[in-house]
């Protein structure tokens, strides 16, 4: 508020940073700490000695689920709406935009019980969405890929769904808030330098 007041006096412009460091979405760990349902989750698929696959969903207690509508609603309440309460009179004039930083950061710290043959992001409803998009079962397709890695269409479908969910849960509500405030929305994703890593982390 002090910066905004003096920036306005001096004719300067302000860009907001959405929270404490990165990855954006947790409000310095507050969001996942409030509710275990808001913790980041991943599928882990383990190959067993008999050739069967064992599936498990693991959580990362220190990381937020940026694909959860309710978790991201809470994030916006704790960050963007706090800015709005305090700085609304500067929005769209002195304050011109807000920056988000690596909201889907890689290296999610999950403790697995063994070494999974494959791990990938889980979000509520992903299996139903995959079934609707592909007409097949996600788990069956992943297991088919593990048996024969040429059967990799599963990942094209999955990462397309992941990106769409990420946009709906994280970016669309923030963009709507920015539009209402009359400011711009920008930021840094992660792994923009190549398509495969960007898809892996961001969908």
Tab-separated table of C-alpha atoms in Angstrom:
chain	number	residue	atom	x	y	z
A	1	UNK	CA	0.000	0.000	0.000
A	2	UNK	CA	2.905	2.314	0.810
A	3	UNK	CA	4.536	1.516	-2.523
A	4	UNK	CA	1.283	2.102	-4.381
A	5	UNK	CA	0.693	5.423	-2.700
A	6	UNK	CA	4.139	6.741	-3.611
A	7	UNK	CA	4.103	5.160	-7.077
A	8	UNK	CA	0.843	6.986	-7.750
A	9	UNK	CA	2.402	10.246	-6.526
A	10	UNK	CA	5.428	9.754	-8.778
A	11	UNK	CA	3.491	8.542	-11.828
A	12	UNK	CA	5.046	5.070	-11.637
A	13	UNK	CA	3.399	1.716	-12.353
A	14	UNK	CA	3.234	-1.368	-10.103
A	15	UNK	CA	3.165	-5.065	-10.972
A	16	UNK	CA	2.010	-7.390	-8.206
A	17	UNK	CA	3.575	-10.778	-7.463
A	18	UNK	CA	0.866	-13.253	-6.523
A	19	UNK	CA	2.388	-14.798	-3.386
A	20	UNK	CA	5.493	-15.731	-1.426
A	21	UNK	CA	7.917	-17.224	-3.949
A	22	UNK	CA	6.887	-20.270	-5.991
A	23	UNK	CA	5.232	-22.489	-7.037
A	24	UNK	CA	2.211	-20.214	-7.043
A	25	UNK	CA	-1.016	-21.600	-5.658
A	26	UNK	CA	-0.240	-22.511	-2.060
A	27	UNK	CA	-0.058	-19.069	-0.375
A	28	UNK	CA	3.250	-20.031	1.266
A	29	UNK	CA	1.899	-23.467	2.120
A	30	UNK	CA	-1.318	-22.281	3.769
A	31	UNK	CA	-3.736	-23.794	1.268
A	32	UNK	CA	-2.572	-27.442	1.472
A	33	UNK	CA	-2.043	-27.082	5.239
A	34	UNK	CA	-5.703	-26.154	5.693
A	35	UNK	CA	-7.168	-29.216	4.017
A	36	UNK	CA	-5.627	-32.569	2.975
A	37	UNK	CA	-7.976	-32.567	-0.034
A	38	UNK	CA	-5.993	-29.560	-1.300
A	39	UNK	CA	-2.688	-31.453	-1.404
A	40	UNK	CA	-1.034	-32.237	-4.735
A	41	UNK	CA	-1.542	-35.875	-5.738
A	42	UNK	CA	0.019	-38.244	-8.232
A	43	UNK	CA	-0.768	-41.659	-9.609
A	44	UNK	CA	1.986	-44.205	-9.069
A	45	UNK	CA	1.851	-47.451	-11.023
A	46	UNK	CA	4.000	-50.298	-9.725
A	47	UNK	CA	4.898	-53.380	-11.784
A	48	UNK	CA	4.622	-56.483	-9.634
A	49	UNK	CA	6.553	-59.730	-9.910
A	50	UNK	CA	3.600	-61.523	-11.497
A	51	UNK	CA	3.385	-58.860	-14.209
A	52	UNK	CA	0.261	-57.206	-12.803
A	53	UNK	CA	0.141	-53.511	-11.997
A	54	UNK	CA	-0.616	-51.988	-8.624
A	55	UNK	CA	-2.037	-48.460	-8.605
A	56	UNK	CA	-1.780	-45.994	-5.759
A	57	UNK	CA	-2.549	-42.292	-5.355
A	58	UNK	CA	0.144	-40.520	-3.327
A	59	UNK	CA	-0.040	-37.029	-1.794
A	60	UNK	CA	2.614	-34.346	-1.363
A	61	UNK	CA	1.599	-32.581	1.873
A	62	UNK	CA	3.740	-29.508	1.227
A	63	UNK	CA	2.420	-28.870	-2.300
A	64	UNK	CA	-0.957	-27.628	-3.440
A	65	UNK	CA	-3.239	-29.228	-6.021
A	66	UNK	CA	-3.460	-26.498	-8.663
A	67	UNK	CA	-5.975	-28.669	-10.526
A	68	UNK	CA	-8.491	-28.520	-7.671
A	69	UNK	CA	-11.234	-25.932	-8.138
A	70	UNK	CA	-11.787	-25.596	-4.389
A	71	UNK	CA	-8.080	-25.351	-3.561
A	72	UNK	CA	-7.574	-22.631	-6.145
A	73	UNK	CA	-10.669	-20.795	-4.946
A	74	UNK	CA	-9.070	-20.725	-1.486
A	75	UNK	CA	-5.738	-19.570	-2.959
A	76	UNK	CA	-7.434	-16.640	-4.677
A	77	UNK	CA	-9.247	-15.743	-1.449
A	78	UNK	CA	-5.923	-15.603	0.409
A	79	UNK	CA	-3.987	-13.691	-2.245
A	80	UNK	CA	-5.783	-11.847	-5.026
A	81	UNK	CA	-8.804	-10.926	-2.939
A	82	UNK	CA	-6.552	-9.650	-0.147
A	83	UNK	CA	-4.852	-7.409	-2.680
A	84	UNK	CA	-8.293	-6.275	-3.802
A	85	UNK	CA	-9.382	-5.418	-0.245
A	86	UNK	CA	-6.276	-3.338	0.358
A	87	UNK	CA	-5.387	-1.890	-3.044
A	88	UNK	CA	-8.575	-1.709	-5.089
A	89	UNK	CA	-8.326	2.047	-5.626
A	90	UNK	CA	-4.977	1.558	-7.377
A	91	UNK	CA	-6.092	-1.309	-9.625
A	92	UNK	CA	-6.102	-0.498	-13.324
A	93	UNK	CA	-4.224	2.753	-12.858
A	94	UNK	CA	-1.109	2.511	-10.685
A	95	UNK	CA	-1.322	-1.294	-10.547
A	96	UNK	CA	-1.238	-2.608	-14.101
A	97	UNK	CA	-0.884	-6.367	-13.646
A	98	UNK	CA	-0.071	-9.415	-11.538
A	99	UNK	CA	2.553	-12.106	-12.084
A	100	UNK	CA	2.211	-15.820	-11.280
A	101	UNK	CA	5.295	-18.007	-10.965
A	102	UNK	CA	5.667	-21.704	-11.858
A	103	UNK	CA	2.209	-22.752	-10.659
A	104	UNK	CA	2.755	-26.348	-11.808
A	105	UNK	CA	6.363	-26.655	-10.713
A	106	UNK	CA	8.148	-29.956	-11.231
A	107	UNK	CA	9.930	-32.015	-8.614
A	108	UNK	CA	6.870	-32.675	-6.473
A	109	UNK	CA	8.246	-34.164	-3.204
A	110	UNK	CA	6.333	-37.418	-2.845
A	111	UNK	CA	7.486	-40.388	-0.781
A	112	UNK	CA	6.690	-43.504	-2.786
A	113	UNK	CA	6.566	-47.026	-1.360
A	114	UNK	CA	8.975	-48.433	-3.920
A	115	UNK	CA	9.890	-47.308	-7.425
A	116	UNK	CA	6.888	-46.731	-9.680
A	117	UNK	CA	7.105	-47.766	-13.310
A	118	UNK	CA	5.338	-44.503	-14.107
A	119	UNK	CA	4.038	-41.557	-12.102
A	120	UNK	CA	1.803	-38.727	-13.255
A	121	UNK	CA	-0.476	-36.039	-11.869
A	122	UNK	CA	-3.827	-37.000	-10.421
A	123	UNK	CA	-6.828	-34.709	-10.204
A	124	UNK	CA	-10.451	-35.346	-9.225
A	125	UNK	CA	-12.409	-36.683	-12.177
A	126	UNK	CA	-9.438	-37.430	-14.448
A	127	UNK	CA	-10.465	-41.024	-15.071
A	128	UNK	CA	-14.004	-40.033	-16.014
A	129	UNK	CA	-12.718	-37.252	-18.278
A	130	UNK	CA	-10.317	-39.668	-19.965
A	131	UNK	CA	-13.122	-42.155	-20.569
A	132	UNK	CA	-15.273	-39.424	-22.139
A	133	UNK	CA	-12.413	-38.189	-24.347
A	134	UNK	CA	-10.881	-41.501	-25.449
A	135	UNK	CA	-13.730	-43.961	-25.011
A	136	UNK	CA	-11.342	-46.187	-23.093
A	137	UNK	CA	-10.188	-46.750	-19.532
A	138	UNK	CA	-7.193	-44.667	-18.385
A	139	UNK	CA	-5.728	-47.416	-16.233
A	140	UNK	CA	-6.047	-50.013	-18.983
A	141	UNK	CA	-4.355	-47.676	-21.467
A	142	UNK	CA	-1.480	-46.876	-19.086
A	143	UNK	CA	-0.953	-50.589	-18.426
A	144	UNK	CA	-1.010	-51.264	-22.176
A	145	UNK	CA	1.679	-48.595	-22.589
A	146	UNK	CA	3.805	-50.179	-19.857
A	147	UNK	CA	3.579	-53.496	-21.693
A	148	UNK	CA	4.299	-51.905	-25.096
A	149	UNK	CA	5.588	-48.319	-25.169
A	150	UNK	CA	4.479	-47.833	-28.775
A	151	UNK	CA	0.928	-47.655	-27.403
A	152	UNK	CA	1.526	-44.094	-26.249
A	153	UNK	CA	-1.647	-42.310	-27.382
A	154	UNK	CA	-2.684	-42.386	-23.723
A	155	UNK	CA	-0.281	-39.534	-22.988
A	156	UNK	CA	-1.498	-37.267	-25.788
A	157	UNK	CA	-5.047	-37.602	-24.483
A	158	UNK	CA	-4.059	-37.329	-20.832
A	159	UNK	CA	-1.849	-34.236	-21.160
A	160	UNK	CA	-4.461	-32.489	-23.284
A	161	UNK	CA	-6.955	-33.057	-20.474
A	162	UNK	CA	-4.412	-31.971	-17.863
A	163	UNK	CA	-3.765	-28.669	-19.630
A	164	UNK	CA	-7.466	-27.948	-20.011
A	165	UNK	CA	-8.104	-28.702	-16.344
A	166	UNK	CA	-5.160	-26.521	-15.301
A	167	UNK	CA	-6.582	-23.646	-17.284
A	168	UNK	CA	-10.089	-24.065	-15.869
A	169	UNK	CA	-9.013	-24.456	-12.237
A	170	UNK	CA	-6.106	-22.005	-12.079
A	171	UNK	CA	-5.886	-19.534	-14.936
A	172	UNK	CA	-9.517	-18.842	-15.809
A	173	UNK	CA	-10.529	-17.682	-12.294
A	174	UNK	CA	-7.408	-15.513	-12.031
A	175	UNK	CA	-8.016	-14.029	-15.462
A	176	UNK	CA	-11.639	-13.302	-14.531
A	177	UNK	CA	-10.443	-11.529	-11.378
A	178	UNK	CA	-7.882	-9.528	-13.381
A	179	UNK	CA	-10.512	-8.505	-15.922
A	180	UNK	CA	-12.769	-7.345	-13.106
A	181	UNK	CA	-9.900	-5.343	-11.586
A	182	UNK	CA	-8.861	-3.914	-14.960
A	183	UNK	CA	-5.328	-5.326	-14.768
A	184	UNK	CA	-3.223	-7.752	-16.799
A	185	UNK	CA	-2.367	-11.339	-15.949
A	186	UNK	CA	1.023	-12.778	-16.817
A	187	UNK	CA	3.674	-15.054	-15.383
A	188	UNK	CA	6.193	-17.819	-15.824
A	189	UNK	CA	5.043	-21.387	-16.332
A	190	UNK	CA	7.909	-23.869	-16.286
A	191	UNK	CA	9.966	-25.749	-18.869
A	192	UNK	CA	8.905	-23.457	-21.720
A	193	UNK	CA	12.178	-24.245	-23.498
A	194	UNK	CA	10.871	-27.499	-24.981
A	195	UNK	CA	7.462	-28.919	-25.758
A	196	UNK	CA	7.814	-32.283	-24.010
A	197	UNK	CA	8.861	-30.871	-20.624
A	198	UNK	CA	6.256	-28.121	-20.836
A	199	UNK	CA	3.541	-30.698	-21.497
A	200	UNK	CA	4.861	-32.903	-18.709
A	201	UNK	CA	4.569	-30.159	-16.099
A	202	UNK	CA	1.750	-27.969	-17.448
A	203	UNK	CA	-0.389	-30.156	-19.653
